[in-house]
Each structure stands twice: as structure tokens, then as C-alpha cells.
Amino acid sequence: MRLSRRLVEMSRALATPVLLLDRATLRRAYAAFRATLPGVDCYYAVKANPHPAVLSTFAALGAGFEVSSAVELRAVRALGVGPERIMSSNPVKTIPFLQEAVAAGVDRFAADSRAELIKLAHHAPGSRVYIRLTVDNSGSEWPLSKKYGASAADAVQLLREARAFGLRPYGLTFHVGSQCLDKASWAGALRLCHEIWGELAASGIELQMLSLGGGFPVRHTRPVPSLEEIAHETLQVVRSLFPAERLELTVEPGRALVGEAGLLVTSVIGQALRGNERWLYLDAGVFNALMETIEGFRYELRTERQGPLRRYTLAGPSCDSVDTIATDVQLPELSIGDRVYFLHAGAYTLSYASGFNGFEPPQVVICDDLARRERHEAPQATAALAGS
Ligand SMILES: *Cc1c(COP(=O)(O)O)cnc(C)c1O
């Protein structure tokens, strides 16, 4: 979503922090996945942004959903999404969640350990199991590889065990790490999948599903590979290594489906000069919206001021010094009350946010509603002026 003059004007009356969400941008992002990865079934990773407007927009387009908890499951089910459009790729699930998912008819679950297979055999007997592999996450700005994933050898063993436990060996999944900047990462992971696929086929276990996971990047301050570039390289490897017939290819994007649809509007609430370090305090920070900045994640910023740039340290409103958003940020001279806009802030801002120290997550306003409100209010304003 572009920060237009009109959007600045329309958002002026809103209290900050506020996250503006644009449905048209969500629809465009989903259409881009459909167009660049034809034949690949798209499951939105709900954790990236579980706002009802996001979920309902994707549900209306026929998207699938990747859910990891009962709360995510219920949010998606409440929109009428059928169990065949839902899978759960978290390799460690709580039993109450599993029970609820099974009761709802969901039958596709990831695992990466024997303990999880035993859990599935008890609570989701006969379900389809896919194994989460550990793959190279070195191209990613938010790696996810340490916590989860089986080696190739373990994956083969686990899928054999799954069958022995009465589960259905279904496929493989991986995650190259979130905000992955190396377009070759997916292809590398696919080569590993191919080895496992072949080894299992030789022992009579035919897998069906291959998930490309998430990790597709959103443009912030640094260049990122485009979806087209990633898709081109990835699909080439898929076609060369896997039989086209009977292959269910899926993808689970989170960030890339919602990132660009969000504009975070914040206000300057304080400023200080410590030595020669200029600090700016905003009403949104690490705890209530910008959690990803703790790993050095940088957003592109806009303000409404002109003039020479100054070097600032940006911090959030809470009393904790972890609540520092970024150092060495170049911005024009700003004053208390000025707005600072964070572009492409739709992913992992709301979902990571807490109300720590009483600073609540941003209110969410849908751009269409804002435009509608403006259209309704404008004539009244004119009438009042005319009448006075
Ligand atoms: C978080 C997650 C995703 C989405 O990752 P993005 O980097 O946001 O695209 C997909 N699959 C699984 C299992 C995840 O945990």
C-alpha cells in the first residue's frame, strides 16, 4: 500500500498508534501467488496477521489456512472454511488443539519427532502426516531453523514409523526462514526433499504432498528477490526432480501475503538529547507493534516534514530499554505530535503485540471503511459550515 497524500489526510483524525489495513493490497498479494505459482495450493500462515479482515479477505478468495492453535483454528472455521482447506504445520501441537482440529475434520498435521507421531496416533488416528525438515536458513533475516525440523535420515525413519502407527505418510515441509533474501534457498531444500522422497518410494511409501513453506520476503530498506524470481528458480527444480502426476504442491506464505497491506501510523511522544545522541520516542514500540526490530529488522519510514536529515535513535513508549526500535535512523527534524509512518507493516506487528506496561497494540482500521467514513462525514461538515 502506498502512503498517498489522501491516506495521510484520512488518517489524521485517527488516534495513534493505528494499523491501516488495505483489503485491495491483500487481494493483490494473493493473486500474485496464484499467478506466479500456478497449480500450487496456497495456505495462509495465520500467525502473520490473524485480524478477521485479513482472514475473511483470503477466505473469500478460496485460500487455505495454516493454523497452529485452537484460537487460529476457530477464527478460520468461523468464516466457514472447510477442514480440507486447513492444515497444521507446527510440528509440536497441544493435545486440546489436536482434539479440536480432529473434531472439526482437519486431518493433515506436521511432525518432526517420534513423540509427536505417538501423540498423533492417539489423538488423530489415521490422519495424514508430513514431516518438517530442518533446512538451511542462512538466507533469512528471521531464522526459524533451530527450534524445529528433522534431518533427512530422521524424516525417512519417522515416515516409516508413522505408517507403523497407523498414520498416513503424506509429505514433506520445510521453512527456509522468514524474510528469506536468498532465492536459491527453496531449491536447496527441495533437493533434500527429493532424496527423502526417493528413499521412501524405494521402500514402498509414496508421498504426495510437498510444501514450499513460507519465507517469501517483503520489501523494506534493502532489495529483496521478487516472488517471480523465487518462483522461477523453485518451480524449475520441482519440475526436474518430482513427478508431475500425483504431486500436491503447496505453499504457506505469511509475511508476503500481508506485509504490504499494512501501514503503521505512530506519533512522536518525546525527544531527548543524550550526549550527541538524539532520541525520538514513539507511541508504538517493540512490545506493542514492532517486535521484529529486536533482531535488527528495519522498516522504511516516512514523515510529513522536510529539511535536512538528522540521525536518530528510535524508541517505543514503554519503560523497558529493550524497547528500542532502531539506531542510526535518518529523519528530518521532528517534534512531539508529528507522525512517523512505518511502511509494509502488515506482518507480525499485530500478532506479536502485547499490552506491556499499558501500551496497547495499535487499533486496526480498514482503508475502505476509512474512505467510506470520510465520504459520509464530508457532506455534513460542509452543511455545518454553510449553516453557520
Ligand atoms: C510462520 C510460518 C509460516 C509463514 O512464514 P513467513 O515467513 O511469514 O512466510 C509458514 N509455515 C509455518 C509452519 C510457519 O511456522
XYZ file of C-alpha atoms and ligand atoms in Angstrom:
403
model
C 0.000 0.000 0.000
C 1.348 3.415 -0.952
C 1.378 6.260 1.518
C -0.660 8.726 -0.508
C -1.489 12.295 0.392
C -5.107 11.184 0.691
C -4.238 8.426 3.163
C -2.289 10.894 5.283
C -5.281 13.241 5.277
C -7.789 10.498 6.006
C -5.754 9.096 8.885
C -5.216 12.473 10.517
C -8.330 12.202 12.662
C -7.386 8.732 13.947
C -5.697 8.259 17.294
C -2.307 6.560 17.069
C -0.869 4.015 17.046
C -3.100 2.715 14.292
C -2.521 -0.003 11.715
C -4.267 0.756 8.432
C -5.093 -2.410 6.531
C -5.877 -2.388 2.843
C -8.010 -5.217 1.529
C -7.161 -4.487 -2.113
C -3.471 -4.980 -1.352
C -4.258 -8.292 0.389
C -6.171 -9.456 -2.684
C -3.337 -8.381 -4.971
C -0.782 -10.302 -2.892
C -2.892 -13.453 -3.000
C -3.417 -13.084 -6.754
C 0.357 -12.723 -7.195
C 0.927 -16.089 -5.500
C -1.732 -17.721 -7.658
C -0.250 -16.266 -10.826
C 3.437 -16.885 -10.134
C 3.000 -20.337 -8.609
C 0.306 -21.839 -10.852
C -1.056 -25.144 -9.599
C 0.443 -24.566 -6.143
C -2.209 -24.587 -3.419
C -1.841 -21.569 -1.132
C -2.340 -21.849 2.652
C -2.084 -18.556 4.513
C 0.002 -18.866 7.719
C -2.462 -17.252 10.112
C 0.146 -16.243 12.680
C 1.464 -13.478 10.401
C -1.723 -11.467 10.952
C -4.869 -13.083 12.358
C -7.087 -9.996 12.075
C -10.625 -11.023 10.980
C -10.486 -8.664 7.984
C -7.361 -10.430 6.750
C -8.790 -13.906 7.253
C -12.132 -13.061 5.664
C -10.460 -11.457 2.644
C -8.383 -14.570 1.983
C -11.263 -16.948 2.769
C -13.418 -15.188 0.167
C -10.692 -15.848 -2.393
C -10.703 -19.568 -1.602
C -7.349 -19.597 0.196
C -6.350 -22.396 2.517
C -5.092 -21.728 6.029
C -2.181 -22.971 8.121
C -3.143 -22.936 11.803
C -1.207 -23.913 14.912
C -3.586 -23.304 17.782
C -7.215 -23.678 18.730
C -7.700 -19.915 18.580
C -6.413 -19.770 14.996
C -8.487 -22.819 14.073
C -11.695 -21.296 15.455
C -11.078 -17.967 13.725
C -10.809 -19.702 10.381
C -13.697 -22.129 10.992
C -15.932 -19.216 11.994
C -15.596 -17.951 8.424
C -16.961 -21.225 7.083
C -13.610 -22.529 5.867
C -13.851 -26.299 5.457
C -11.416 -28.721 7.099
C -9.989 -29.696 3.697
C -8.715 -26.106 3.393
C -6.857 -26.241 6.715
C -3.587 -27.834 7.737
C -1.342 -27.542 10.747
C 2.377 -27.298 10.102
C 3.525 -26.677 13.651
C 5.476 -29.853 14.472
C 4.566 -29.690 18.182
C 0.870 -29.325 18.905
C -1.073 -29.238 22.140
C -3.476 -32.104 22.721
C -6.552 -29.881 23.193
C -5.793 -28.216 19.850
C -5.370 -31.592 18.145
C -8.642 -32.842 19.564
C -10.461 -29.752 18.406
C -8.867 -29.916 14.943
C -9.786 -33.586 14.557
C -13.340 -32.892 15.704
C -13.526 -30.180 13.030
C -12.409 -32.700 10.398
C -8.838 -31.468 9.897
C -6.605 -34.418 9.050
C -3.241 -33.015 7.943
C -0.592 -32.476 10.580
C 3.145 -31.897 10.589
C 5.566 -33.660 12.906
C 9.312 -33.783 13.390
C 9.671 -36.199 16.286
C 8.635 -39.661 17.393
C 6.819 -38.173 20.397
C 4.599 -36.152 18.068
C 3.809 -39.219 15.960
C 2.706 -41.059 19.086
C 0.561 -38.078 20.036
C -0.990 -38.050 16.558
C -1.569 -41.807 16.614
C -3.551 -41.368 19.852
C -5.433 -38.190 19.169
C -5.620 -38.058 15.378
C -5.567 -41.715 14.340
C -5.404 -42.321 10.605
C -4.503 -38.713 9.845
C -2.100 -37.636 7.134
C 1.352 -36.774 8.432
C 4.010 -34.657 6.823
C 7.480 -34.182 8.214
C 9.082 -30.813 8.846
C 12.696 -30.901 7.710
C 15.496 -28.794 9.007
C 16.922 -26.812 6.099
C 19.473 -24.064 5.597
C 18.085 -20.782 7.000
C 21.202 -18.701 6.329
C 19.474 -16.540 3.707
C 16.821 -15.421 6.156
C 16.515 -12.314 8.347
C 14.334 -14.100 10.885
C 15.632 -17.724 11.021
C 13.266 -20.456 12.181
C 15.512 -23.493 11.899
C 16.807 -24.014 15.398
C 13.573 -24.881 17.085
C 12.099 -27.366 14.610
C 12.979 -29.836 11.931
C 14.129 -33.417 11.361
C 17.235 -34.417 9.428
C 16.787 -36.297 6.155
C 17.655 -39.605 7.799
C 15.241 -38.978 10.673
C 12.496 -37.927 8.259
C 12.717 -41.260 6.444
C 12.601 -43.116 9.740
C 9.703 -41.019 11.048
C 7.557 -41.579 7.973
C 8.144 -45.342 8.224
C 7.148 -45.201 11.873
C 4.125 -43.103 11.030
C 2.867 -45.891 8.814
C 3.557 -48.455 11.512
C 1.490 -46.300 13.905
C -1.496 -46.356 11.568
C -0.960 -42.816 10.299
C -0.761 -41.954 6.600
C 2.648 -40.805 5.344
C 1.665 -37.751 3.342
C 4.571 -35.461 2.539
C 7.330 -33.086 3.484
C 7.551 -29.470 4.513
C 10.298 -27.035 5.401
C 10.764 -23.370 6.187
C 13.732 -21.528 4.689
C 13.397 -18.867 7.413
C 11.196 -15.802 7.417
C 12.099 -12.840 5.179
C 14.459 -15.040 3.141
C 16.647 -12.990 0.809
C 18.343 -15.893 -0.986
C 16.180 -17.093 -3.845
C 18.178 -20.349 -4.069
C 17.109 -21.441 -0.560
C 13.902 -23.137 -1.714
C 15.693 -25.075 -4.440
C 18.313 -26.264 -1.935
C 15.603 -27.510 0.415
C 13.838 -29.261 -2.481
C 16.951 -31.270 -3.300
C 16.892 -32.597 0.238
C 13.185 -33.428 -0.116
C 13.942 -35.301 -3.312
C 16.434 -37.601 -1.570
C 13.909 -38.476 1.115
C 11.098 -38.879 -1.415
C 13.187 -41.363 -3.420
C 14.341 -43.346 -0.431
C 10.769 -43.790 0.792
C 9.476 -44.684 -2.667
C 12.090 -47.445 -2.837
C 10.584 -48.945 0.318
C 7.012 -48.664 -0.925
C 5.963 -45.399 0.720
C 4.683 -42.947 -1.875
C 4.492 -39.391 -0.649
C 2.014 -36.954 -2.191
C 2.442 -33.507 -0.730
C 5.359 -31.156 -0.908
C 5.066 -27.846 0.902
C 7.341 -24.964 -0.054
C 6.666 -23.393 3.352
C 6.892 -19.644 3.834
C 9.760 -17.184 3.954
C 8.860 -15.079 0.889
C 10.207 -11.611 1.634
C 8.616 -8.178 1.720
C 10.473 -5.091 0.553
C 11.719 -2.851 3.369
C 15.005 -0.932 3.337
C 17.025 -3.499 1.396
C 16.388 -5.061 -2.020
C 14.688 -8.466 -1.899
C 14.259 -11.123 -4.585
C 10.857 -10.875 -6.248
C 8.249 -13.592 -5.982
C 8.720 -14.175 -9.731
C 12.453 -14.788 -9.315
C 11.944 -17.186 -6.410
C 9.105 -18.995 -8.175
C 11.058 -19.363 -11.405
C 14.040 -20.991 -9.745
C 11.937 -23.089 -7.361
C 9.475 -24.437 -9.924
C 12.311 -25.362 -12.248
C 13.773 -27.598 -9.550
C 10.361 -29.049 -8.682
C 9.761 -29.968 -12.323
C 13.182 -31.532 -12.734
C 13.037 -33.634 -9.559
C 9.434 -34.599 -8.865
C 6.868 -36.456 -10.955
C 4.156 -34.036 -12.067
C 1.353 -36.562 -11.654
C 0.015 -37.076 -8.135
C 2.188 -34.311 -6.684
C 0.285 -31.920 -4.429
C 2.391 -28.808 -4.266
C 1.513 -26.333 -1.524
C 2.885 -23.106 -0.135
C 2.338 -21.434 3.253
C 3.158 -17.748 2.973
C 2.539 -15.474 5.917
C 4.544 -12.276 5.620
C 4.353 -11.935 1.836
C 0.549 -12.088 1.834
C 0.021 -9.379 4.450
C 3.172 -7.254 4.812
C 2.456 -4.671 2.145
C -1.194 -4.319 3.151
C -0.343 -2.694 6.492
C 0.653 0.882 7.232
C 1.536 1.610 10.844
C 0.874 5.199 11.848
C 2.645 6.347 15.005
C 3.207 9.670 16.749
C 6.282 11.189 18.305
C 5.644 11.373 22.057
C 9.020 12.569 23.279
C 12.538 13.597 22.358
C 15.843 13.807 24.195
C 19.457 14.642 23.558
C 21.909 12.403 25.431
C 25.463 13.480 24.698
C 25.160 13.863 20.971
C 22.659 11.047 20.535
C 19.194 12.230 19.540
C 16.358 10.069 20.807
C 12.818 10.060 19.496
C 10.107 8.256 21.412
C 7.075 6.939 19.544
C 3.728 5.628 20.780
C 4.459 2.241 19.151
C 7.486 0.180 20.032
C 8.951 -3.281 20.342
C 6.270 -4.607 22.667
C 3.083 -3.247 21.127
C 3.842 -3.475 17.374
C 7.464 -3.654 16.285
C 8.723 -6.878 17.839
C 10.715 -7.853 14.762
C 13.057 -4.908 15.239
C 14.747 -6.731 18.152
C 16.632 -8.792 15.561
C 17.678 -5.681 13.637
C 14.694 -5.707 11.282
C 14.344 -2.242 9.639
C 11.180 -0.699 8.255
C 11.031 2.033 5.672
C 9.807 5.215 7.364
C 8.025 8.348 6.189
C 7.242 11.635 7.879
C 5.493 14.818 6.769
C 8.486 17.079 7.478
C 11.048 18.360 5.010
C 14.553 19.610 5.632
C 17.992 18.264 6.452
C 18.165 14.746 7.825
C 19.273 14.060 11.373
C 20.481 10.862 12.924
C 18.058 9.483 15.488
C 17.671 6.563 17.826
C 14.008 5.500 17.768
C 12.369 4.018 20.840
C 8.927 2.902 21.922
C 6.772 4.180 24.789
C 7.424 1.563 27.499
C 9.867 1.814 30.383
C 11.994 -1.124 29.232
C 15.221 -0.386 27.395
C 14.678 -3.408 25.116
C 12.007 -1.133 23.674
C 14.472 0.491 21.263
C 13.299 0.248 17.663
C 16.386 1.297 15.714
C 19.591 3.300 15.911
C 21.116 5.460 13.144
C 17.788 6.340 11.567
C 17.913 9.305 9.191
C 14.848 11.516 9.543
C 14.070 15.217 9.199
C 13.823 17.217 12.408
C 10.641 16.098 14.157
C 8.593 17.455 17.034
C 6.221 15.954 19.545
C 2.921 15.172 17.843
C 4.478 14.604 14.413
C 3.589 11.361 12.728
C 6.010 8.626 11.716
C 4.718 6.092 9.188
C 6.070 2.534 9.026
C 5.572 1.111 5.543
C 4.751 -2.533 4.779
C 3.980 -3.231 8.422
C 1.128 -5.728 7.975
C 3.049 -8.842 9.061
C 3.956 -9.860 12.601
C 3.063 -6.469 14.034
C -0.395 -7.183 15.497
C 0.251 -10.859 16.132
C 3.387 -10.243 18.199
C 1.987 -7.266 20.067
C 1.309 -7.223 23.794
C -0.145 -4.567 26.040
C 3.016 -4.453 28.144
C 3.191 -1.509 30.519
C -0.318 -0.480 29.469
C 0.667 0.465 25.923
C -1.906 -1.356 23.845
C -1.382 -2.782 20.349
C -2.437 -0.447 17.532
C -6.116 -0.135 16.729
C -6.845 -1.535 13.284
C -8.704 0.478 10.677
C -9.622 -0.920 7.287
C -8.849 1.533 4.488
C -12.201 1.004 2.730
C -14.025 1.877 5.945
C -11.897 4.952 6.407
C -12.717 6.144 2.881
C -16.419 5.423 3.455
C -16.379 7.313 6.749
C -14.758 10.270 5.041
C -17.369 10.318 2.280
C -20.154 10.297 4.858
C -18.654 12.933 7.077
C -17.579 15.375 4.414
C -21.116 16.476 3.345
C -22.106 17.049 6.988
C -19.050 19.180 7.551
C -19.933 21.261 4.527
C -23.556 21.586 5.691
C -22.445 22.733 9.126
C -20.198 25.367 7.573
C -22.931 26.551 5.261
C -25.387 26.800 8.149
C -23.136 28.817 10.429
C 5.472 -18.817 10.226
C 5.252 -19.962 9.345
C 4.962 -19.755 8.001
C 4.945 -18.389 7.356
O 6.223 -17.845 7.297
P 6.501 -16.428 6.554
O 7.960 -16.275 6.679
O 5.728 -15.408 7.264
O 6.060 -16.592 5.141
C 4.692 -20.870 7.225
N 4.714 -22.104 7.749
C 4.998 -22.342 9.042
C 4.992 -23.712 9.563
C 5.273 -21.282 9.880
O 5.554 -21.516 11.161
